[in-house]
PDB file of C-alpha atoms and ligand atoms in Angstrom:
ATOM      1  CA  MET A 861      -0.091  -0.110   0.199  1.00 88.00           C
ATOM      2  CA  PRO A 862       1.364   3.468  -0.848  1.00 93.00           C
ATOM      3  CA  VAL A 863       1.838   6.022   2.044  1.00 95.00           C
ATOM      4  CA  ASP A 864       1.593   9.743   2.049  1.00 95.00           C
ATOM      5  CA  VAL A 865       4.317  11.494   3.983  1.00 95.00           C
ATOM      6  CA  ALA A 866       5.481  14.969   4.604  1.00 95.00           C
ATOM      7  CA  ALA A 867       9.060  14.121   3.697  1.00 96.00           C
ATOM      8  CA  GLU A 868      11.879  16.341   5.150  1.00 96.00           C
ATOM      9  CA  VAL A 869      14.471  17.610   2.513  1.00 97.00           C
ATOM     10  CA  ILE A 870      17.783  16.206   3.759  1.00 97.00           C
ATOM     11  CA  ALA A 871      19.909  17.734   0.904  1.00 97.00           C
ATOM     12  CA  ASN A 872      19.655  19.245  -2.574  1.00 98.00           C
ATOM     13  CA  ARG A 873      22.569  18.611  -4.773  1.00 97.00           C
ATOM     14  CA  LEU A 874      22.478  20.940  -7.902  1.00 97.00           C
ATOM     15  CA  LEU A 875      24.073  19.089 -10.991  1.00 97.00           C
ATOM     16  CA  SER A 876      23.377  21.801 -13.602  1.00 96.00           C
ATOM     17  CA  PRO A 877      21.316  24.972 -14.296  1.00 96.00           C
ATOM     18  CA  ASP A 878      18.351  22.446 -14.852  1.00 96.00           C
ATOM     19  CA  TYR A 879      19.081  19.289 -12.869  1.00 97.00           C
ATOM     20  CA  ASN A 880      19.284  18.423  -9.355  1.00 98.00           C
ATOM     21  CA  VAL A 881      19.038  15.463  -6.929  1.00 98.00           C
ATOM     22  CA  LEU A 882      16.760  16.084  -4.038  1.00 98.00           C
ATOM     23  CA  ALA A 883      17.218  13.772  -1.089  1.00 98.00           C
ATOM     24  CA  LEU A 884      14.017  13.100   1.119  1.00 98.00           C
ATOM     25  CA  ARG A 885      13.705  11.518   4.494  1.00 97.00           C
ATOM     26  CA  ALA A 886      10.810   9.069   3.897  1.00 97.00           C
ATOM     27  CA  PRO A 887      11.712   5.606   5.390  1.00 97.00           C
ATOM     28  CA  GLU A 888       8.070   4.373   5.047  1.00 96.00           C
ATOM     29  CA  VAL A 889       8.178   4.831   1.302  1.00 97.00           C
ATOM     30  CA  ALA A 890      11.861   3.806   0.812  1.00 97.00           C
ATOM     31  CA  ARG A 891      11.236   0.517   2.762  1.00 96.00           C
ATOM     32  CA  ILE A 892       8.613  -0.622   0.228  1.00 96.00           C
ATOM     33  CA  ALA A 893       9.621   0.935  -3.121  1.00 97.00           C
ATOM     34  CA  VAL A 894      10.921  -1.383  -5.911  1.00 97.00           C
ATOM     35  CA  PRO A 895      12.573  -0.477  -9.159  1.00 98.00           C
ATOM     36  CA  GLY A 896      10.492   1.282 -11.667  1.00 98.00           C
ATOM     37  CA  GLN A 897       7.807   2.625  -9.213  1.00 98.00           C
ATOM     38  CA  PHE A 898       7.215   6.285  -8.769  1.00 98.00           C
ATOM     39  CA  VAL A 899       6.027   8.875  -6.090  1.00 98.00           C
ATOM     40  CA  MET A 900       3.467  11.767  -6.337  1.00 97.00           C
ATOM     41  CA  VAL A 901       5.111  14.810  -5.124  1.00 97.00           C
ATOM     42  CA  LYS A 902       3.786  18.342  -4.210  1.00 93.00           C
ATOM     43  CA  ALA A 903       6.639  20.578  -3.516  1.00 86.00           C
ATOM     44  CA  GLY A 904       4.880  23.912  -2.441  1.00 80.00           C
ATOM     45  CA  GLN A 905       2.159  24.581   0.107  1.00 79.00           C
ATOM     46  CA  ALA A 906       0.281  27.045  -2.270  1.00 77.00           C
ATOM     47  CA  HIS A 907      -2.669  26.069  -4.372  1.00 78.00           C
ATOM     48  CA  ASP A 908      -0.647  26.598  -7.656  1.00 80.00           C
ATOM     49  CA  PRO A 909       0.666  24.216  -8.765  1.00 84.00           C
ATOM     50  CA  LEU A 910      -2.410  22.402  -7.352  1.00 83.00           C
ATOM     51  CA  LEU A 911      -1.740  18.774  -8.416  1.00 88.00           C
ATOM     52  CA  ARG A 912       1.079  16.663  -7.318  1.00 91.00           C
ATOM     53  CA  ARG A 913       3.680  15.538 -10.071  1.00 95.00           C
ATOM     54  CA  PRO A 914       5.078  12.000 -10.591  1.00 97.00           C
ATOM     55  CA  PHE A 915       8.766  11.210 -10.210  1.00 98.00           C
ATOM     56  CA  SER A 916      10.707   7.997 -10.354  1.00 98.00           C
ATOM     57  CA  VAL A 917      12.587   6.811  -7.251  1.00 98.00           C
ATOM     58  CA  PHE A 918      16.083   7.573  -8.143  1.00 98.00           C
ATOM     59  CA  GLU A 919      17.944   6.096  -5.139  1.00 97.00           C
ATOM     60  CA  ILE A 920      17.063   4.476  -1.990  1.00 97.00           C
ATOM     61  CA  LEU A 921      19.085   6.199   0.890  1.00 97.00           C
ATOM     62  CA  ARG A 922      20.167   4.122   3.739  1.00 96.00           C
ATOM     63  CA  ASP A 923      21.212   4.889   7.403  1.00 95.00           C
ATOM     64  CA  GLU A 924      24.479   3.509   8.944  1.00 94.00           C
ATOM     65  CA  ALA A 925      22.870   0.131   9.661  1.00 95.00           C
ATOM     66  CA  GLY A 926      21.901  -0.169   5.952  1.00 93.00           C
ATOM     67  CA  ALA A 927      18.140   0.351   6.743  1.00 96.00           C
ATOM     68  CA  PRO A 928      16.110   2.286   3.979  1.00 96.00           C
ATOM     69  CA  SER A 929      15.834   5.934   5.368  1.00 96.00           C
ATOM     70  CA  GLY A 930      14.802   7.865   2.516  1.00 97.00           C
ATOM     71  CA  LEU A 931      14.836   8.274  -1.322  1.00 98.00           C
ATOM     72  CA  SER A 932      16.172  10.896  -3.809  1.00 98.00           C
ATOM     73  CA  LEU A 933      14.771  12.214  -6.977  1.00 98.00           C
ATOM     74  CA  LEU A 934      16.573  13.186 -10.089  1.00 98.00           C
ATOM     75  CA  ASN A 935      14.709  16.287 -11.218  1.00 98.00           C
ATOM     76  CA  LYS A 936      14.767  18.216 -14.481  1.00 97.00           C
ATOM     77  CA  ARG A 937      13.394  21.818 -14.140  1.00 97.00           C
ATOM     78  CA  ILE A 938      10.709  22.265 -16.978  1.00 95.00           C
ATOM     79  CA  GLY A 939       7.816  24.151 -15.221  1.00 94.00           C
ATOM     80  CA  PRO A 940       6.527  25.181 -11.760  1.00 92.00           C
ATOM     81  CA  SER A 941       6.750  21.929  -9.790  1.00 93.00           C
ATOM     82  CA  THR A 942      10.038  20.862 -10.940  1.00 96.00           C
ATOM     83  CA  GLY A 943      11.131  24.516 -10.368  1.00 95.00           C
ATOM     84  CA  LEU A 944      10.050  24.264  -6.634  1.00 94.00           C
ATOM     85  CA  ILE A 945      11.973  20.995  -6.441  1.00 96.00           C
ATOM     86  CA  TYR A 946      14.985  22.572  -7.932  1.00 97.00           C
ATOM     87  CA  SER A 947      14.972  25.279  -5.254  1.00 95.00           C
ATOM     88  CA  ALA A 948      13.995  23.229  -2.344  1.00 96.00           C
ATOM     89  CA  THR A 949      15.909  23.697   0.818  1.00 96.00           C
ATOM     90  CA  PRO A 950      17.062  21.362   3.705  1.00 96.00           C
ATOM     91  CA  GLY A 951      14.448  21.235   6.383  1.00 96.00           C
ATOM     92  CA  GLN A 952      11.563  21.902   4.033  1.00 95.00           C
ATOM     93  CA  ARG A 953       8.602  19.430   3.965  1.00 95.00           C
ATOM     94  CA  ILE A 954       7.541  17.911   0.693  1.00 95.00           C
ATOM     95  CA  SER A 955       4.254  15.886   0.304  1.00 95.00           C
ATOM     96  CA  CYS A 956       5.428  12.378  -1.095  1.00 96.00           C
ATOM     97  CA  LEU A 957       2.858   9.786  -1.929  1.00 96.00           C
ATOM     98  CA  GLY A 958       4.048   6.235  -2.818  1.00 93.00           C
ATOM     99  CA  PRO A 959       5.417   3.959  -4.001  1.00 97.00           C
ATOM    100  CA  LEU A 960       3.037   3.775  -7.061  1.00 98.00           C
ATOM    101  CA  GLY A 961       2.747   1.913 -10.252  1.00 97.00           C
ATOM    102  CA  ARG A 962       3.854  -1.431 -11.758  1.00 97.00           C
ATOM    103  CA  PRO A 963       7.642  -1.987 -11.415  1.00 98.00           C
ATOM    104  CA  PHE A 964      10.198  -3.619 -13.755  1.00 98.00           C
ATOM    105  CA  SER A 965      10.220  -7.317 -14.019  1.00 98.00           C
ATOM    106  CA  LEU A 966      13.865  -8.486 -12.901  1.00 98.00           C
ATOM    107  CA  VAL A 967      15.704 -11.040 -14.912  1.00 97.00           C
ATOM    108  CA  GLU A 968      18.182 -13.696 -13.628  1.00 97.00           C
ATOM    109  CA  PRO A 969      21.591 -14.714 -14.944  1.00 97.00           C
ATOM    110  CA  PRO A 970      22.540 -15.753 -17.738  1.00 96.00           C
ATOM    111  CA  THR A 971      20.281 -13.064 -19.257  1.00 97.00           C
ATOM    112  CA  GLU A 972      21.785  -9.726 -19.449  1.00 97.00           C
ATOM    113  CA  ALA A 973      20.178  -6.365 -18.700  1.00 98.00           C
ATOM    114  CA  TRP A 974      20.486  -3.449 -21.105  1.00 98.00           C
ATOM    115  CA  MET A 975      19.051  -0.375 -19.749  1.00 98.00           C
ATOM    116  CA  ILE A 976      18.417   2.374 -22.220  1.00 98.00           C
ATOM    117  CA  ALA A 977      18.140   5.927 -20.853  1.00 97.00           C
ATOM    118  CA  GLY A 978      17.409   9.299 -22.473  1.00 95.00           C
ATOM    119  CA  GLY A 979      17.998  12.510 -20.450  1.00 93.00           C
ATOM    120  CA  VAL A 980      15.987  12.397 -17.252  1.00 96.00           C
ATOM    121  CA  GLY A 981      14.763   8.922 -18.104  1.00 97.00           C
ATOM    122  CA  LEU A 982      17.992   7.932 -16.225  1.00 98.00           C
ATOM    123  CA  ALA A 983      15.974   8.272 -13.053  1.00 98.00           C
ATOM    124  CA  PRO A 984      14.663   4.709 -12.568  1.00 98.00           C
ATOM    125  CA  PHE A 985      17.970   2.785 -13.471  1.00 98.00           C
ATOM    126  CA  VAL A 986      19.910   3.346 -10.225  1.00 98.00           C
ATOM    127  CA  THR A 987      17.737   1.103  -8.163  1.00 98.00           C
ATOM    128  CA  LEU A 988      17.132  -1.313 -11.133  1.00 98.00           C
ATOM    129  CA  ALA A 989      21.001  -1.767 -11.497  1.00 98.00           C
ATOM    130  CA  GLU A 990      21.215  -2.218  -7.846  1.00 97.00           C
ATOM    131  CA  SER A 991      18.567  -4.997  -7.802  1.00 98.00           C
ATOM    132  CA  LEU A 992      20.119  -6.665 -10.817  1.00 98.00           C
ATOM    133  CA  ARG A 993      23.548  -6.549  -9.347  1.00 97.00           C
ATOM    134  CA  ALA A 994      22.324  -8.291  -6.113  1.00 97.00           C
ATOM    135  CA  ARG A 995      21.140 -11.158  -8.384  1.00 97.00           C
ATOM    136  CA  GLY A 996      24.521 -11.383 -10.230  1.00 97.00           C
ATOM    137  CA  VAL A 997      23.160 -10.086 -13.525  1.00 98.00           C
ATOM    138  CA  ARG A 998      25.512  -8.311 -16.126  1.00 97.00           C
ATOM    139  CA  SER A 999      24.229  -4.918 -16.778  1.00 98.00           C
ATOM    140  CA  THR A1000      24.857  -2.282 -19.520  1.00 98.00           C
ATOM    141  CA  LEU A1001      23.666   1.329 -19.429  1.00 98.00           C
ATOM    142  CA  PHE A1002      23.126   2.991 -22.935  1.00 98.00           C
ATOM    143  CA  TYR A1003      22.606   6.568 -21.943  1.00 97.00           C
ATOM    144  CA  GLY A1004      22.045   9.559 -24.340  1.00 95.00           C
ATOM    145  CA  ALA A1005      21.928  13.283 -23.630  1.00 95.00           C
ATOM    146  CA  ARG A1006      22.266  16.474 -25.626  1.00 93.00           C
ATOM    147  CA  ARG A1007      25.901  17.280 -24.405  1.00 94.00           C
ATOM    148  CA  ALA A1008      28.576  15.933 -22.226  1.00 95.00           C
ATOM    149  CA  GLU A1009      27.543  18.184 -19.357  1.00 94.00           C
ATOM    150  CA  GLU A1010      24.043  16.420 -19.281  1.00 94.00           C
ATOM    151  CA  LEU A1011      25.485  12.946 -18.747  1.00 96.00           C
ATOM    152  CA  PHE A1012      24.859  12.896 -14.954  1.00 96.00           C
ATOM    153  CA  CYS A1013      25.736  10.451 -12.115  1.00 95.00           C
ATOM    154  CA  LEU A1014      27.903   7.950 -14.128  1.00 96.00           C
ATOM    155  CA  GLU A1015      29.921   7.398 -11.006  1.00 96.00           C
ATOM    156  CA  LEU A1016      26.832   5.501  -9.390  1.00 96.00           C
ATOM    157  CA  PHE A1017      26.778   3.140 -12.365  1.00 98.00           C
ATOM    158  CA  ARG A1018      30.537   2.589 -12.495  1.00 97.00           C
ATOM    159  CA  ALA A1019      30.599   1.647  -8.924  1.00 96.00           C
ATOM    160  CA  MET A1020      28.010  -1.105  -9.521  1.00 97.00           C
ATOM    161  CA  ASP A1021      30.286  -2.449 -12.615  1.00 96.00           C
ATOM    162  CA  VAL A1022      27.616  -1.390 -15.090  1.00 98.00           C
ATOM    163  CA  GLU A1023      29.143  -1.087 -18.468  1.00 97.00           C
ATOM    164  CA  LEU A1024      28.546   2.404 -20.019  1.00 97.00           C
ATOM    165  CA  VAL A1025      27.634   3.183 -23.512  1.00 97.00           C
ATOM    166  CA  LEU A1026      27.356   6.753 -24.040  1.00 97.00           C
ATOM    167  CA  THR A1027      26.101   9.006 -26.783  1.00 96.00           C
ATOM    168  CA  THR A1028      25.524  12.955 -27.114  1.00 96.00           C
ATOM    169  CA  GLU A1029      23.726  14.788 -29.990  1.00 95.00           C
ATOM    170  CA  ASP A1030      26.681  17.146 -30.200  1.00 95.00           C
ATOM    171  CA  GLY A1031      29.452  14.464 -29.964  1.00 94.00           C
ATOM    172  CA  SER A1032      30.998  16.052 -26.852  1.00 95.00           C
ATOM    173  CA  ALA A1033      31.074  12.598 -25.121  1.00 94.00           C
ATOM    174  CA  GLY A1034      30.682   8.988 -26.434  1.00 94.00           C
ATOM    175  CA  GLU A1035      29.409   8.497 -29.989  1.00 93.00           C
ATOM    176  CA  ARG A1036      27.588  11.405 -31.705  1.00 96.00           C
ATOM    177  CA  GLY A1037      23.919  10.804 -32.310  1.00 95.00           C
ATOM    178  CA  ARG A1038      20.922   9.055 -30.623  1.00 95.00           C
ATOM    179  CA  ILE A1039      21.194   6.197 -28.088  1.00 95.00           C
ATOM    180  CA  VAL A1040      19.328   3.924 -30.133  1.00 96.00           C
ATOM    181  CA  ALA A1041      22.161   3.528 -32.778  1.00 96.00           C
ATOM    182  CA  PRO A1042      24.614   1.751 -30.504  1.00 96.00           C
ATOM    183  CA  LEU A1043      21.675  -0.428 -29.301  1.00 97.00           C
ATOM    184  CA  GLU A1044      20.894  -1.578 -32.653  1.00 96.00           C
ATOM    185  CA  GLY A1045      24.517  -2.117 -33.372  1.00 96.00           C
ATOM    186  CA  ARG A1046      25.134  -4.429 -30.474  1.00 96.00           C
ATOM    187  CA  LEU A1047      21.924  -6.322 -31.096  1.00 96.00           C
ATOM    188  CA  THR A1048      22.849  -6.974 -34.668  1.00 94.00           C
ATOM    189  CA  GLY A1049      26.219  -8.495 -33.493  1.00 88.00           C
ATOM    190  CA  ARG A1050      24.699 -10.642 -30.704  1.00 92.00           C
ATOM    191  CA  ALA A1051      24.029 -14.337 -30.959  1.00 92.00           C
ATOM    192  CA  GLN A1052      20.294 -14.991 -30.677  1.00 91.00           C
ATOM    193  CA  ASN A1053      20.698 -17.483 -27.878  1.00 92.00           C
ATOM    194  CA  ALA A1054      22.550 -14.833 -25.732  1.00 96.00           C
ATOM    195  CA  ALA A1055      19.445 -13.724 -23.743  1.00 96.00           C
ATOM    196  CA  VAL A1056      19.009 -10.092 -22.953  1.00 98.00           C
ATOM    197  CA  MET A1057      16.251  -8.000 -21.425  1.00 98.00           C
ATOM    198  CA  ILE A1058      15.939  -4.461 -22.693  1.00 98.00           C
ATOM    199  CA  TYR A1059      14.630  -1.689 -20.155  1.00 98.00           C
ATOM    200  CA  ALA A1060      13.930   1.799 -21.521  1.00 98.00           C
ATOM    201  CA  CYS A1061      13.003   5.146 -20.020  1.00 98.00           C
ATOM    202  CA  GLY A1062      13.135   8.547 -21.701  1.00 96.00           C
ATOM    203  CA  PRO A1063      11.186  10.625 -24.305  1.00 95.00           C
ATOM    204  CA  GLU A1064       8.494   8.801 -26.140  1.00 95.00           C
ATOM    205  CA  GLY A1065      10.189   8.901 -29.426  1.00 95.00           C
ATOM    206  CA  MET A1066      13.080   7.168 -28.026  1.00 96.00           C
ATOM    207  CA  LEU A1067      10.931   4.524 -26.296  1.00 97.00           C
ATOM    208  CA  ALA A1068       9.031   3.950 -29.541  1.00 97.00           C
ATOM    209  CA  ALA A1069      12.448   3.555 -31.531  1.00 97.00           C
ATOM    210  CA  THR A1070      13.705   1.239 -28.814  1.00 98.00           C
ATOM    211  CA  ALA A1071      10.683  -1.029 -28.717  1.00 98.00           C
ATOM    212  CA  LYS A1072      10.749  -1.336 -32.459  1.00 97.00           C
ATOM    213  CA  ILE A1073      14.449  -2.159 -32.495  1.00 97.00           C
ATOM    214  CA  ALA A1074      13.918  -4.900 -29.701  1.00 97.00           C
ATOM    215  CA  MET A1075      10.943  -6.339 -31.758  1.00 96.00           C
ATOM    216  CA  ARG A1076      13.073  -6.379 -34.960  1.00 95.00           C
ATOM    217  CA  HIS A1077      15.630  -8.299 -33.208  1.00 96.00           C
ATOM    218  CA  GLY A1078      13.197 -10.632 -31.288  1.00 95.00           C
ATOM    219  CA  ARG A1079      14.189  -9.337 -27.873  1.00 97.00           C
ATOM    220  CA  PRO A1080      11.828  -8.622 -24.932  1.00 97.00           C
ATOM    221  CA  CYS A1081      11.629  -4.918 -23.835  1.00 98.00           C
ATOM    222  CA  GLN A1082      10.049  -3.241 -20.840  1.00 98.00           C
ATOM    223  CA  VAL A1083       9.608   0.588 -21.197  1.00 98.00           C
ATOM    224  CA  SER A1084       8.732   2.998 -18.560  1.00 98.00           C
ATOM    225  CA  VAL A1085       6.300   5.614 -20.074  1.00 96.00           C
ATOM    226  CA  GLU A1086       6.133   9.151 -18.935  1.00 91.00           C
ATOM    227  CA  ARG A1087       2.689  10.322 -19.573  1.00 93.00           C
ATOM    228  CA  ILE A1088       1.144  13.509 -17.841  1.00 93.00           C
ATOM    229  CA  MET A1089      -0.459  12.159 -14.553  1.00 95.00           C
ATOM    230  CA  GLY A1090      -2.874  14.260 -12.713  1.00 94.00           C
ATOM    231  CA  CYS A1091      -3.416  11.801  -9.873  1.00 95.00           C
ATOM    232  CA  GLY A1092      -1.197   8.662 -10.023  1.00 96.00           C
ATOM    233  CA  LEU A1093      -3.973   6.648  -8.586  1.00 95.00           C
ATOM    234  CA  GLY A1094      -6.257   5.708 -11.502  1.00 96.00           C
ATOM    235  CA  GLY A1095      -8.868   8.477 -10.989  1.00 95.00           C
ATOM    236  CA  CYS A1096      -8.444  10.924 -13.598  1.00 96.00           C
ATOM    237  CA  TYR A1097      -7.441   9.132 -16.901  1.00 96.00           C
ATOM    238  CA  SER A1098      -4.968  11.629 -17.838  1.00 96.00           C
ATOM    239  CA  CYS A1099      -2.220   9.050 -18.421  1.00 97.00           C
ATOM    240  CA  VAL A1100      -3.728   6.579 -20.869  1.00 97.00           C
ATOM    241  CA  VAL A1101      -1.628   4.580 -23.241  1.00 97.00           C
ATOM    242  CA  PRO A1102      -3.094   2.530 -26.178  1.00 96.00           C
ATOM    243  CA  MET A1103      -2.187  -1.054 -26.012  1.00 96.00           C
ATOM    244  CA  ARG A1104      -2.790  -3.869 -28.572  1.00 94.00           C
ATOM    245  CA  THR A1105      -5.415  -6.594 -27.940  1.00 92.00           C
ATOM    246  CA  GLU A1106      -5.020 -10.287 -28.830  1.00 87.00           C
ATOM    247  CA  GLN A1107      -7.910  -9.691 -31.253  1.00 89.00           C
ATOM    248  CA  GLY A1108      -5.814  -7.131 -33.339  1.00 86.00           C
ATOM    249  CA  GLY A1109      -7.478  -4.143 -31.935  1.00 90.00           C
ATOM    250  CA  PHE A1110      -6.405  -1.821 -29.094  1.00 92.00           C
ATOM    251  CA  HIS A1111      -7.696  -0.628 -25.774  1.00 94.00           C
ATOM    252  CA  HIS A1112      -6.450   2.068 -23.325  1.00 95.00           C
ATOM    253  CA  VAL A1113      -4.780   1.305 -20.036  1.00 96.00           C
ATOM    254  CA  ARG A1114      -4.030   3.904 -17.280  1.00 97.00           C
ATOM    255  CA  SER A1115      -0.226   4.074 -17.162  1.00 97.00           C
ATOM    256  CA  CYS A1116      -0.250   4.860 -13.394  1.00 97.00           C
ATOM    257  CA  LEU A1117      -1.841   1.595 -12.636  1.00 97.00           C
ATOM    258  CA  SER A1118      -0.900  -0.855 -15.408  1.00 97.00           C
ATOM    259  CA  GLY A1119       2.480   1.091 -15.761  1.00 93.00           C
ATOM    260  CA  PRO A1120       4.608   3.101 -15.750  1.00 98.00           C
ATOM    261  CA  VAL A1121       6.504  -0.100 -16.938  1.00 98.00           C
ATOM    262  CA  LEU A1122       4.775  -1.643 -19.952  1.00 98.00           C
ATOM    263  CA  ALA A1123       5.723  -4.263 -22.544  1.00 97.00           C
ATOM    264  CA  GLY A1124       7.232  -2.440 -25.428  1.00 97.00           C
ATOM    265  CA  ASP A1125       5.796  -4.811 -27.950  1.00 95.00           C
ATOM    266  CA  GLN A1126       2.186  -4.195 -26.646  1.00 96.00           C
ATOM    267  CA  ILE A1127       2.109  -0.553 -27.000  1.00 96.00           C
ATOM    268  CA  LEU A1128       0.343   0.780 -29.941  1.00 94.00           C
ATOM    269  CA  TRP A1129       3.098   3.266 -30.988  1.00 91.00           C
ATOM    270  CA  GLU A1130       1.749   6.155 -33.164  1.00 77.00           C
TER     271      GLU A1130
HETATM  272  C1  LIG B1303       6.022   7.866 -14.060  1.00 55.36           C
HETATM  273  C2  LIG B1303       6.701   9.133 -14.287  1.00 55.36           C
HETATM  274  C3  LIG B1303       7.949   9.365 -13.832  1.00 55.36           C
HETATM  275  C4  LIG B1303       8.657  10.521 -13.940  1.00 55.36           C
HETATM  276  N1  LIG B1303       9.904  10.683 -13.278  1.00 55.36           N
HETATM  277  C5  LIG B1303      10.649  12.007 -13.467  1.00 55.36           C
HETATM  278  C6  LIG B1303      11.830  12.119 -12.807  1.00 55.36           C
HETATM  279  O1  LIG B1303      12.368  11.113 -12.172  1.00 55.36           O
HETATM  280  N2  LIG B1303      12.441  13.326 -12.930  1.00 55.36           N
HETATM  281  C7  LIG B1303      11.907  14.316 -13.687  1.00 55.36           C
HETATM  282  O2  LIG B1303      12.495  15.377 -13.683  1.00 55.36           O
HETATM  283  N3  LIG B1303      10.694  14.157 -14.256  1.00 55.36           N
HETATM  284  C8  LIG B1303       9.910  12.940 -14.164  1.00 55.36           C
HETATM  285  N4  LIG B1303       8.803  12.837 -14.704  1.00 55.36           N
HETATM  286  C9  LIG B1303       8.172  13.962 -15.548  1.00 55.36           C
HETATM  287  C10 LIG B1303       7.475  14.926 -14.498  1.00 55.36           C
HETATM  288  O3  LIG B1303       6.637  14.487 -13.761  1.00 55.36           O
HETATM  289  C11 LIG B1303       7.167  16.281 -15.136  1.00 55.36           C
HETATM  290  O4  LIG B1303       8.302  16.927 -15.674  1.00 55.36           O
HETATM  291  C12 LIG B1303       6.617  17.267 -14.296  1.00 55.36           C
HETATM  292  O5  LIG B1303       5.184  16.730 -14.091  1.00 55.36           O
HETATM  293  C13 LIG B1303       6.417  18.663 -14.688  1.00 55.36           C
HETATM  294  O6  LIG B1303       5.884  19.390 -13.770  1.00 55.36           O
HETATM  295  P1  LIG B1303       6.029  20.955 -13.676  1.00 55.36           P
HETATM  296  O7  LIG B1303       4.960  21.564 -12.863  1.00 55.36           O
HETATM  297  O8  LIG B1303       7.446  21.376 -13.516  1.00 55.36           O
HETATM  298  O9  LIG B1303       5.641  21.407 -15.202  1.00 55.36           O
HETATM  299  P2  LIG B1303       4.159  21.460 -15.995  1.00 55.36           P
HETATM  300  O10 LIG B1303       3.879  22.767 -16.135  1.00 55.36           O
HETATM  301  O11 LIG B1303       3.320  20.330 -15.420  1.00 55.36           O
HETATM  302  O12 LIG B1303       4.762  21.029 -17.436  1.00 55.36           O
HETATM  303  C14 LIG B1303       5.675  21.791 -18.254  1.00 55.36           C
HETATM  304  C15 LIG B1303       5.459  21.341 -19.678  1.00 55.36           C
HETATM  305  O13 LIG B1303       5.860  19.994 -19.910  1.00 55.36           O
HETATM  306  C16 LIG B1303       4.868  19.129 -20.275  1.00 55.36           C
HETATM  307  N5  LIG B1303       4.978  17.806 -19.509  1.00 55.36           N
HETATM  308  C17 LIG B1303       4.814  17.611 -18.243  1.00 55.36           C
HETATM  309  N6  LIG B1303       4.795  16.436 -17.908  1.00 55.36           N
HETATM  310  C18 LIG B1303       5.235  15.862 -18.993  1.00 55.36           C
HETATM  311  C19 LIG B1303       5.532  14.456 -19.247  1.00 55.36           C
HETATM  312  N7  LIG B1303       5.464  13.471 -18.388  1.00 55.36           N
HETATM  313  N8  LIG B1303       5.939  14.119 -20.636  1.00 55.36           N
HETATM  314  C20 LIG B1303       5.940  15.016 -21.605  1.00 55.36           C
HETATM  315  N9  LIG B1303       5.625  16.420 -21.344  1.00 55.36           N
HETATM  316  C21 LIG B1303       5.344  16.686 -19.991  1.00 55.36           C
HETATM  317  C22 LIG B1303       3.609  20.064 -19.978  1.00 55.36           C
HETATM  318  O14 LIG B1303       2.530  19.687 -20.954  1.00 55.36           O
HETATM  319  C23 LIG B1303       4.126  21.469 -20.208  1.00 55.36           C
HETATM  320  O15 LIG B1303       4.109  21.724 -21.450  1.00 55.36           O
HETATM  321  C24 LIG B1303       8.103  11.620 -14.595  1.00 55.36           C
HETATM  322  C25 LIG B1303       6.824  11.359 -15.118  1.00 55.36           C
HETATM  323  C26 LIG B1303       6.127  10.225 -15.058  1.00 55.36           C
HETATM  324  C27 LIG B1303       4.710   9.984 -15.620  1.00 55.36           C
HETATM  325  S1  LIG B1304      -2.860   9.612 -13.381  1.00 55.36           S
HETATM  326 FE1  LIG B1304      -4.874   9.943 -12.921  1.00 55.36          FE
HETATM  327  S2  LIG B1304      -5.650   7.920 -13.822  1.00 55.36           S
HETATM  328 FE2  LIG B1304      -3.292   7.833 -14.197  1.00 55.36          FE
END
């Protein structure tokens, strides 16, 4: 069951003029959150912005004894709520409801895990990489951004022995271009009996391209969709995603309940 807490801001680490990592004391949420789940956050006390906003759980924070004590958010400032989260200060309280949504399904060795992240779509992959590492799964992070300065928190993944494949649109780090290019290259060169699970999070165009590449290569793919979410609880239908039916038609699911993690080959991509 999700819980609603007034979480204290422990720290706010600014990564760039747009990105920050906000650490929140919320042991009740951290204890039960699993990779791929999200929280609904209201950063200010004012009526505007009225509604909470969805955020992936970026990290599970732990106390000296290793017990979950809180969580962090990787935030990209694009509007009023993300602006408030960017400028939050230690000691402030932030309403945090969660954990919510359907998480990633974890694989077992010898299946490898390939995580495909675009921009702030990096957010769900730290907790996923931790859980996969605990199972002994070999993981690779394919991470694309506009430029080198927007490739964040690589040290977290290096510390977990995750292989990094980086791209930037301007060529300032890694390969120049989109992150789906090295994904396609590696899948093309991979023996069909070498199992791999593809996990993706990022802009919808990147998710569609990833899912289509995975389908072309006969590989399973779980995507975490980022639709606008008014409630996060199934009540407002702002977050629907068209999914294929077995009869060849389609129906809409609420991505806050059936997702945010959905099977890439079942989404009806435009
Ligand atoms: C499950 C889930 C997990 C998310 N995790 C993170 C995260 O970890 N870190 C993070 O920074 N953001 C995350 N987001 C996106 C985040 O919720 C939005 O950026 C936030 O709601 C914007 O709020 P705002 O008040 O700042 O701006 P708003 O005024 O609400 O939005 C600014 C502009 O962006 C558009 N917009 C808002 N939300 C989205 C969206 N989801 N997709 C495309 N366009 C959008 C609006 O239409 C508007 O034009 C996640 C979204 C979902 C659904
Ligand atoms: S966000 Fe309200 S129904 Fe999904």
